[in-house]
Short mmCIF file of C-alpha atoms (C1' of nucleotides) in Angstrom, two decimals:
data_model
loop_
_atom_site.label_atom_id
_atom_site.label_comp_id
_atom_site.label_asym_id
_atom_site.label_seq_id
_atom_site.Cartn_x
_atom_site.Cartn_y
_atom_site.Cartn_z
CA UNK A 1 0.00 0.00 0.00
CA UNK A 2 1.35 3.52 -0.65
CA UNK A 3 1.08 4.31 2.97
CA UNK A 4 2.66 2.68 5.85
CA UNK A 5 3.04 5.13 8.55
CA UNK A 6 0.08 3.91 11.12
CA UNK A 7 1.11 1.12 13.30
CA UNK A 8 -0.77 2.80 15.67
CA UNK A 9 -4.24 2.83 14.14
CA UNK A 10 -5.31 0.46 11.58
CA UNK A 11 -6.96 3.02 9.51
CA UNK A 12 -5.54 1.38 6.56
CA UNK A 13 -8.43 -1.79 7.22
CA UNK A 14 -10.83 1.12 7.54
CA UNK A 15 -10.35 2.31 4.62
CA UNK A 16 -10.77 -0.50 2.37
CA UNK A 17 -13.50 -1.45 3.76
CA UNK A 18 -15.41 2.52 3.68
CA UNK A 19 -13.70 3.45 0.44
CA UNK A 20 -16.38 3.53 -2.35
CA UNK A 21 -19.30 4.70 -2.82
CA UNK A 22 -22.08 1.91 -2.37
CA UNK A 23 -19.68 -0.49 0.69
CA UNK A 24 -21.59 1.56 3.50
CA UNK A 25 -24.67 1.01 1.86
CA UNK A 26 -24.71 -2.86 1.09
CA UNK A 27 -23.55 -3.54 4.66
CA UNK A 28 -25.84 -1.46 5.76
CA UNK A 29 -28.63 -3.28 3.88
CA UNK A 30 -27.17 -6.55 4.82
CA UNK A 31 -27.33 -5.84 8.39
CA UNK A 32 -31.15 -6.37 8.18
CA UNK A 33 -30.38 -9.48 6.91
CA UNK A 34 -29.87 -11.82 3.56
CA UNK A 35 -30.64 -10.05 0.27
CA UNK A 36 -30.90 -11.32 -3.23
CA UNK A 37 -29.06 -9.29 -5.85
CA UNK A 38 -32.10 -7.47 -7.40
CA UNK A 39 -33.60 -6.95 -4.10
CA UNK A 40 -29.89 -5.01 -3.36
CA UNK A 41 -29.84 -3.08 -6.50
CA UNK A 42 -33.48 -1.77 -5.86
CA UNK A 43 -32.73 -0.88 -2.90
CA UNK A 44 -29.64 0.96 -3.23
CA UNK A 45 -31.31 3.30 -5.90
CA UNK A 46 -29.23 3.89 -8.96
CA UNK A 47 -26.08 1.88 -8.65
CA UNK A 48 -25.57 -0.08 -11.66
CA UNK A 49 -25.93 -4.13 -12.23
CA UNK A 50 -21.71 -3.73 -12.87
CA UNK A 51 -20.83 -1.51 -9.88
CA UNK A 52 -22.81 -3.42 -7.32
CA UNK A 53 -21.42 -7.03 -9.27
CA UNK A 54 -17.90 -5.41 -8.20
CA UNK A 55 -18.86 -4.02 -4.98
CA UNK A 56 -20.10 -7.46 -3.61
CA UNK A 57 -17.00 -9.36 -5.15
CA UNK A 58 -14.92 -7.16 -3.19
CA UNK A 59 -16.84 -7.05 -0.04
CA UNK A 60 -16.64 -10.92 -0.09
CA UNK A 61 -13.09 -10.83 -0.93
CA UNK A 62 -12.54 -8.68 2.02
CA UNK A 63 -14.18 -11.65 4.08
CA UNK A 64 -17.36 -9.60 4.88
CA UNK A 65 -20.52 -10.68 3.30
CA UNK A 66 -20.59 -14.21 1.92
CA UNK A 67 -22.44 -15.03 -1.20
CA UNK A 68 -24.84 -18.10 -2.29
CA UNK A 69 -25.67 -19.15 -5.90
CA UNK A 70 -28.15 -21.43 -6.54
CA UNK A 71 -27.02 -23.05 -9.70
CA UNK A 72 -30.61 -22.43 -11.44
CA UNK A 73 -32.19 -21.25 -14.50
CA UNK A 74 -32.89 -18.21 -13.35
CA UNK A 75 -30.22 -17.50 -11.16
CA UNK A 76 -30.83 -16.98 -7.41
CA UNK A 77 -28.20 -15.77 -5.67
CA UNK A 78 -27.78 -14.23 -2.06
CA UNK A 79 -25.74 -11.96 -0.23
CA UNK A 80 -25.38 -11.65 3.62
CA UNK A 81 -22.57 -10.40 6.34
CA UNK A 82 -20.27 -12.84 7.44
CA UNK A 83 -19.48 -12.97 11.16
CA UNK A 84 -16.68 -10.05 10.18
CA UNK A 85 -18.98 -8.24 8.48
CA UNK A 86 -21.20 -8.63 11.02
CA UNK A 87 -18.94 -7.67 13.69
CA UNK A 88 -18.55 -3.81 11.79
CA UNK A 89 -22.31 -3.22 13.40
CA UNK A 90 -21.27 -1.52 16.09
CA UNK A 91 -18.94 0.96 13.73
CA UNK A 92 -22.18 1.13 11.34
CA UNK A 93 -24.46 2.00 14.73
CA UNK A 94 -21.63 4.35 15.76
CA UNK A 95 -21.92 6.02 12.45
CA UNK A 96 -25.92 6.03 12.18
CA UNK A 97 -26.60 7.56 15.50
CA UNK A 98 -23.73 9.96 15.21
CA UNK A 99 -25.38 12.05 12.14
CA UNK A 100 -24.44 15.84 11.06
CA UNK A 101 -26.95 17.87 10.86
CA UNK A 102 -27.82 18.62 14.80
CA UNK A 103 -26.85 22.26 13.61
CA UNK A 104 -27.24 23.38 10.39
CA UNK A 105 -24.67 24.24 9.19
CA UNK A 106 -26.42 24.97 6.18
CA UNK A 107 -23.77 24.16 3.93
CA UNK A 108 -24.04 21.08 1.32
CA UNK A 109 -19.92 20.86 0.85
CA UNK A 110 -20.93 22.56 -2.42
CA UNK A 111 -20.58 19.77 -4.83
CA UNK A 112 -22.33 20.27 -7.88
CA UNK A 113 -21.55 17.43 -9.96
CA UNK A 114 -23.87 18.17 -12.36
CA UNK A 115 -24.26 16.50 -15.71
CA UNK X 1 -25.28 14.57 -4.24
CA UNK X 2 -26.55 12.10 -7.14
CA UNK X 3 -28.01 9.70 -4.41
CA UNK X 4 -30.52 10.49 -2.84
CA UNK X 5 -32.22 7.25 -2.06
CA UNK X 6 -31.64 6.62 1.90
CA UNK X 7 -33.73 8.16 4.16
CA UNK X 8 -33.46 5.24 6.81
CA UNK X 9 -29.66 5.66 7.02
CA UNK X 10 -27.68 9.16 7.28
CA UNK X 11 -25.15 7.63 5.26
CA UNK X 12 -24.97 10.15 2.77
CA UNK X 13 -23.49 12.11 5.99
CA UNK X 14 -20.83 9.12 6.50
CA UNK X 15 -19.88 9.28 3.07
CA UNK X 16 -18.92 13.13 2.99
CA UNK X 17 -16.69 12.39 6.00
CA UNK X 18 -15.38 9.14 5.24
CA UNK X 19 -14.39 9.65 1.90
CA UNK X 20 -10.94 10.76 0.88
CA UNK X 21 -7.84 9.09 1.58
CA UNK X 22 -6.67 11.11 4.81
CA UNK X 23 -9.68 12.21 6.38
CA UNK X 24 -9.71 9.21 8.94
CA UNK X 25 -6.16 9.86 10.02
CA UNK X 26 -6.54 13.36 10.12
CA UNK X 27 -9.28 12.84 12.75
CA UNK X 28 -7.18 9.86 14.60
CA UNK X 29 -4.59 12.41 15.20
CA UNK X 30 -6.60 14.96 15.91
CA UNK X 31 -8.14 13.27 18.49
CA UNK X 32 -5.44 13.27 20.60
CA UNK X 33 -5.35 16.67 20.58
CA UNK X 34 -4.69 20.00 18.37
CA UNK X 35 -1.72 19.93 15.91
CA UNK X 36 -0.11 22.38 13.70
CA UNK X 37 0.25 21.78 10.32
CA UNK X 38 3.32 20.50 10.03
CA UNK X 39 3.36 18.07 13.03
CA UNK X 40 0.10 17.01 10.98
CA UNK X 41 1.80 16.97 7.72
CA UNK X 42 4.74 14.44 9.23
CA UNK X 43 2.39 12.28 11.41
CA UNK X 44 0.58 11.54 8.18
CA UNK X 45 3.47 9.85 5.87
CA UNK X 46 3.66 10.93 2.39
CA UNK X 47 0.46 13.37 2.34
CA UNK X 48 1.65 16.64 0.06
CA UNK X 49 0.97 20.04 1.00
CA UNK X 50 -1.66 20.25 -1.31
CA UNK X 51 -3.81 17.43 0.07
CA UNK X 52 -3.27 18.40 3.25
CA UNK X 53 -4.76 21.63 3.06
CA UNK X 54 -7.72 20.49 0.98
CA UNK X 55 -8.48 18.06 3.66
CA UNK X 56 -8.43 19.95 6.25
CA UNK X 57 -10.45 22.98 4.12
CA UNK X 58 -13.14 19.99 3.65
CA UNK X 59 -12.99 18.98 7.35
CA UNK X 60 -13.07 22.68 8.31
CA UNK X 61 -16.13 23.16 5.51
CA UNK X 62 -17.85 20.12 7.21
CA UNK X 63 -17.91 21.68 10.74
CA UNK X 64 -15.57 18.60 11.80
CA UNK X 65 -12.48 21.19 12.86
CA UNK X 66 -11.16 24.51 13.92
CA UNK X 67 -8.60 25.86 12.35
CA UNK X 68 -6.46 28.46 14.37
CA UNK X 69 -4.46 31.15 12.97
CA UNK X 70 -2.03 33.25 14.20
CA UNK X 71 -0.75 36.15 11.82
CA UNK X 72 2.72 35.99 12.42
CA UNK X 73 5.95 35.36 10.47
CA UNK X 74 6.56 32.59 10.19
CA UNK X 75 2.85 31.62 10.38
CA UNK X 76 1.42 29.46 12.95
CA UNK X 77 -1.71 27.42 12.42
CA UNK X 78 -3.39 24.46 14.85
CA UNK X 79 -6.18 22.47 13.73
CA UNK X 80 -8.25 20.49 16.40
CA UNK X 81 -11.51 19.10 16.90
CA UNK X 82 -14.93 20.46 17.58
CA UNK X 83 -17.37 19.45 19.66
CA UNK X 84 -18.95 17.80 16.40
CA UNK X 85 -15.90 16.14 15.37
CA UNK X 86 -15.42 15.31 18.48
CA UNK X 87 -18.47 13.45 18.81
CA UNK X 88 -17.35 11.07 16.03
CA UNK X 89 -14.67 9.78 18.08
CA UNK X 90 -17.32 6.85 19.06
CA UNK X 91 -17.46 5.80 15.73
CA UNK X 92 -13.60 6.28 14.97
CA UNK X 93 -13.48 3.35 18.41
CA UNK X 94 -15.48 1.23 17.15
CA UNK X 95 -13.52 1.27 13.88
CA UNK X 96 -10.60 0.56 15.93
CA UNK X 97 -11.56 -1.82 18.39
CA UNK X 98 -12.78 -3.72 14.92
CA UNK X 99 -9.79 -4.62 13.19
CA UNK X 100 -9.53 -6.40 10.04
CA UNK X 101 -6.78 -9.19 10.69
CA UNK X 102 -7.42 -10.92 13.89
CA UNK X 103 -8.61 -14.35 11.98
CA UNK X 104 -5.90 -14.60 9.59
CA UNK X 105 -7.38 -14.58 6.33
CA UNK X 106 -4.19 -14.28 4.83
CA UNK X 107 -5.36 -12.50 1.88
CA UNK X 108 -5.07 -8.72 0.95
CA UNK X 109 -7.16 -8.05 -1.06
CA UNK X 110 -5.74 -10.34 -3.77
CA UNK X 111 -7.97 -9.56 -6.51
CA UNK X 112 -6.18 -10.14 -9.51
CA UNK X 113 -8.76 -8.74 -11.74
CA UNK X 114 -8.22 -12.19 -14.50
CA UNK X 115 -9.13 -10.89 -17.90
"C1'" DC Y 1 5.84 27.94 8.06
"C1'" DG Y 2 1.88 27.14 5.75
"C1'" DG Y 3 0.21 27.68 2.22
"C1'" DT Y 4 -1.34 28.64 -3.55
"C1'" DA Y 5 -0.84 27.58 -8.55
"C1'" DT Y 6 -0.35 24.17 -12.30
"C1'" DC Y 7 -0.20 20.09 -14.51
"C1'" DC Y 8 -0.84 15.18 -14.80
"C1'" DT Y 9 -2.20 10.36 -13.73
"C1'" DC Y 10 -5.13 6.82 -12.51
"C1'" DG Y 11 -8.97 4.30 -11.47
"C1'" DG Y 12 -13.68 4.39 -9.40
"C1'" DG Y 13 -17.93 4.97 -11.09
"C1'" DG Y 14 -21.40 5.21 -14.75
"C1'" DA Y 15 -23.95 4.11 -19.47
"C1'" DT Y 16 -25.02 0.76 -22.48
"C1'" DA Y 17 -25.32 -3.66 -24.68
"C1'" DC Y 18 -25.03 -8.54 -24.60
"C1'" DT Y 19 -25.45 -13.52 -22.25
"C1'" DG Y 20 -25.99 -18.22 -19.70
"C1'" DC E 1 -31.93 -12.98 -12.80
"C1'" DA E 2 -27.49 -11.97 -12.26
"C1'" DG E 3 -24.23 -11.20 -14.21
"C1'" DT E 4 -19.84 -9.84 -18.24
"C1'" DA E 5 -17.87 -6.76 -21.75
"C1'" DT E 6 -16.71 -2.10 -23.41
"C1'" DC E 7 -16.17 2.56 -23.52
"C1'" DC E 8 -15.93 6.88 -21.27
"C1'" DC E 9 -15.72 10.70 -17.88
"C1'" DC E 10 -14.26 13.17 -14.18
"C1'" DG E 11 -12.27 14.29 -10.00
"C1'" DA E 12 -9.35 12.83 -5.99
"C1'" DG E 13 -4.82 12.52 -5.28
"C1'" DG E 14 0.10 13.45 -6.31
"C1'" DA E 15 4.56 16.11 -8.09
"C1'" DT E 16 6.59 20.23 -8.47
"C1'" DA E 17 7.38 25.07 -8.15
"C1'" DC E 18 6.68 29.45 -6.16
"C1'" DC E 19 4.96 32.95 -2.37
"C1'" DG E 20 3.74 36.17 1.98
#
DNA sequence: CGGTATCCTCGGGGATACTG
DNA sequence: CAGTATCCCCGAGGATACCG
């Protein structure tokens, strides 16, 4: 990795796993339990069939969410947290009852990202 | 933003802070207490000038930090926490009470991305 | 010391089309 | 249904140089 200067924190863990856009989201969604792919992709408004196809394989590959294919015609596969996954709740709970906007501060970041 | 699809989860809030390569340590070491800029700069590895300052700026923008200024030559400037970045420091725990590696999984991220 | 000002790279994220 | 396969865009992040 490019940077190696935090024995004392392991930020760098953190950052895999909340780096990207739609990580937070899934686990968040997966915290309420199983979901099948569609069911995910509905859910998490417009994120595209690729972008949540990579965002799973990396979650898995990270060891948190596991994933279940039925070998049918149609598919049926399933996503859910692993028991690491699983064990970020309490970051995810820190996170959702920390929230910004006690005071508004009235400012957006100013990102326009318009198309 | 472009997604506004979560109403159950203040995410989108999450996002804003968690994104960006050096936000996370910038809080970690903030939380220990103020820091000038360069004791910042140093702590943090191989972060340039540059990214530095648009960090903090962001974190600053976000209501997440103070930034003190003294008008001197040479200048002097601390950055610490406010009581709203402080109040992260909960979920910044959690993150590190969580840890990635304590069942080996012996990977790291190994996705070879096979075409 | 703590910044701006430029320029560039790289890859995450998106749009779209096709498939087992 | 749950994916691949392409192509493309843009902006975060970095390198370097200069400044009050």
């Amino acid at each position: 990795m490019t940077t190696p200067a935090y024995q004392d924190c392991p930020v760098e863990d953190a950052l895999r796993i909340l780096t990207g856009k739609w990580r937070l989201l899934v686990l968040f969604r997966l915290c309420k339990g199983p979901q099948r792919f569609n069911a995910l992709q509905r859910s998490l408004s417009p994120v595209t069939q690729k972008v949540l196809t990579i965002t799973l394989r990396k979650l898995e590959a990270d060891g948190l969410i596991w994933r279940k294919s039925a070998n049918t015609i149609p598919p049926e596969v399933t996503y859910g947290l692993t028991e690491h996954g699983a064990a970020l709740e309490p970051v995810l709970d820190a996170l959702g009852r920390w929230r910004m906007g006690e005071a508004d501060r009235s400012r957006k970041h100013t990102r326009k990202v318009q198309r």
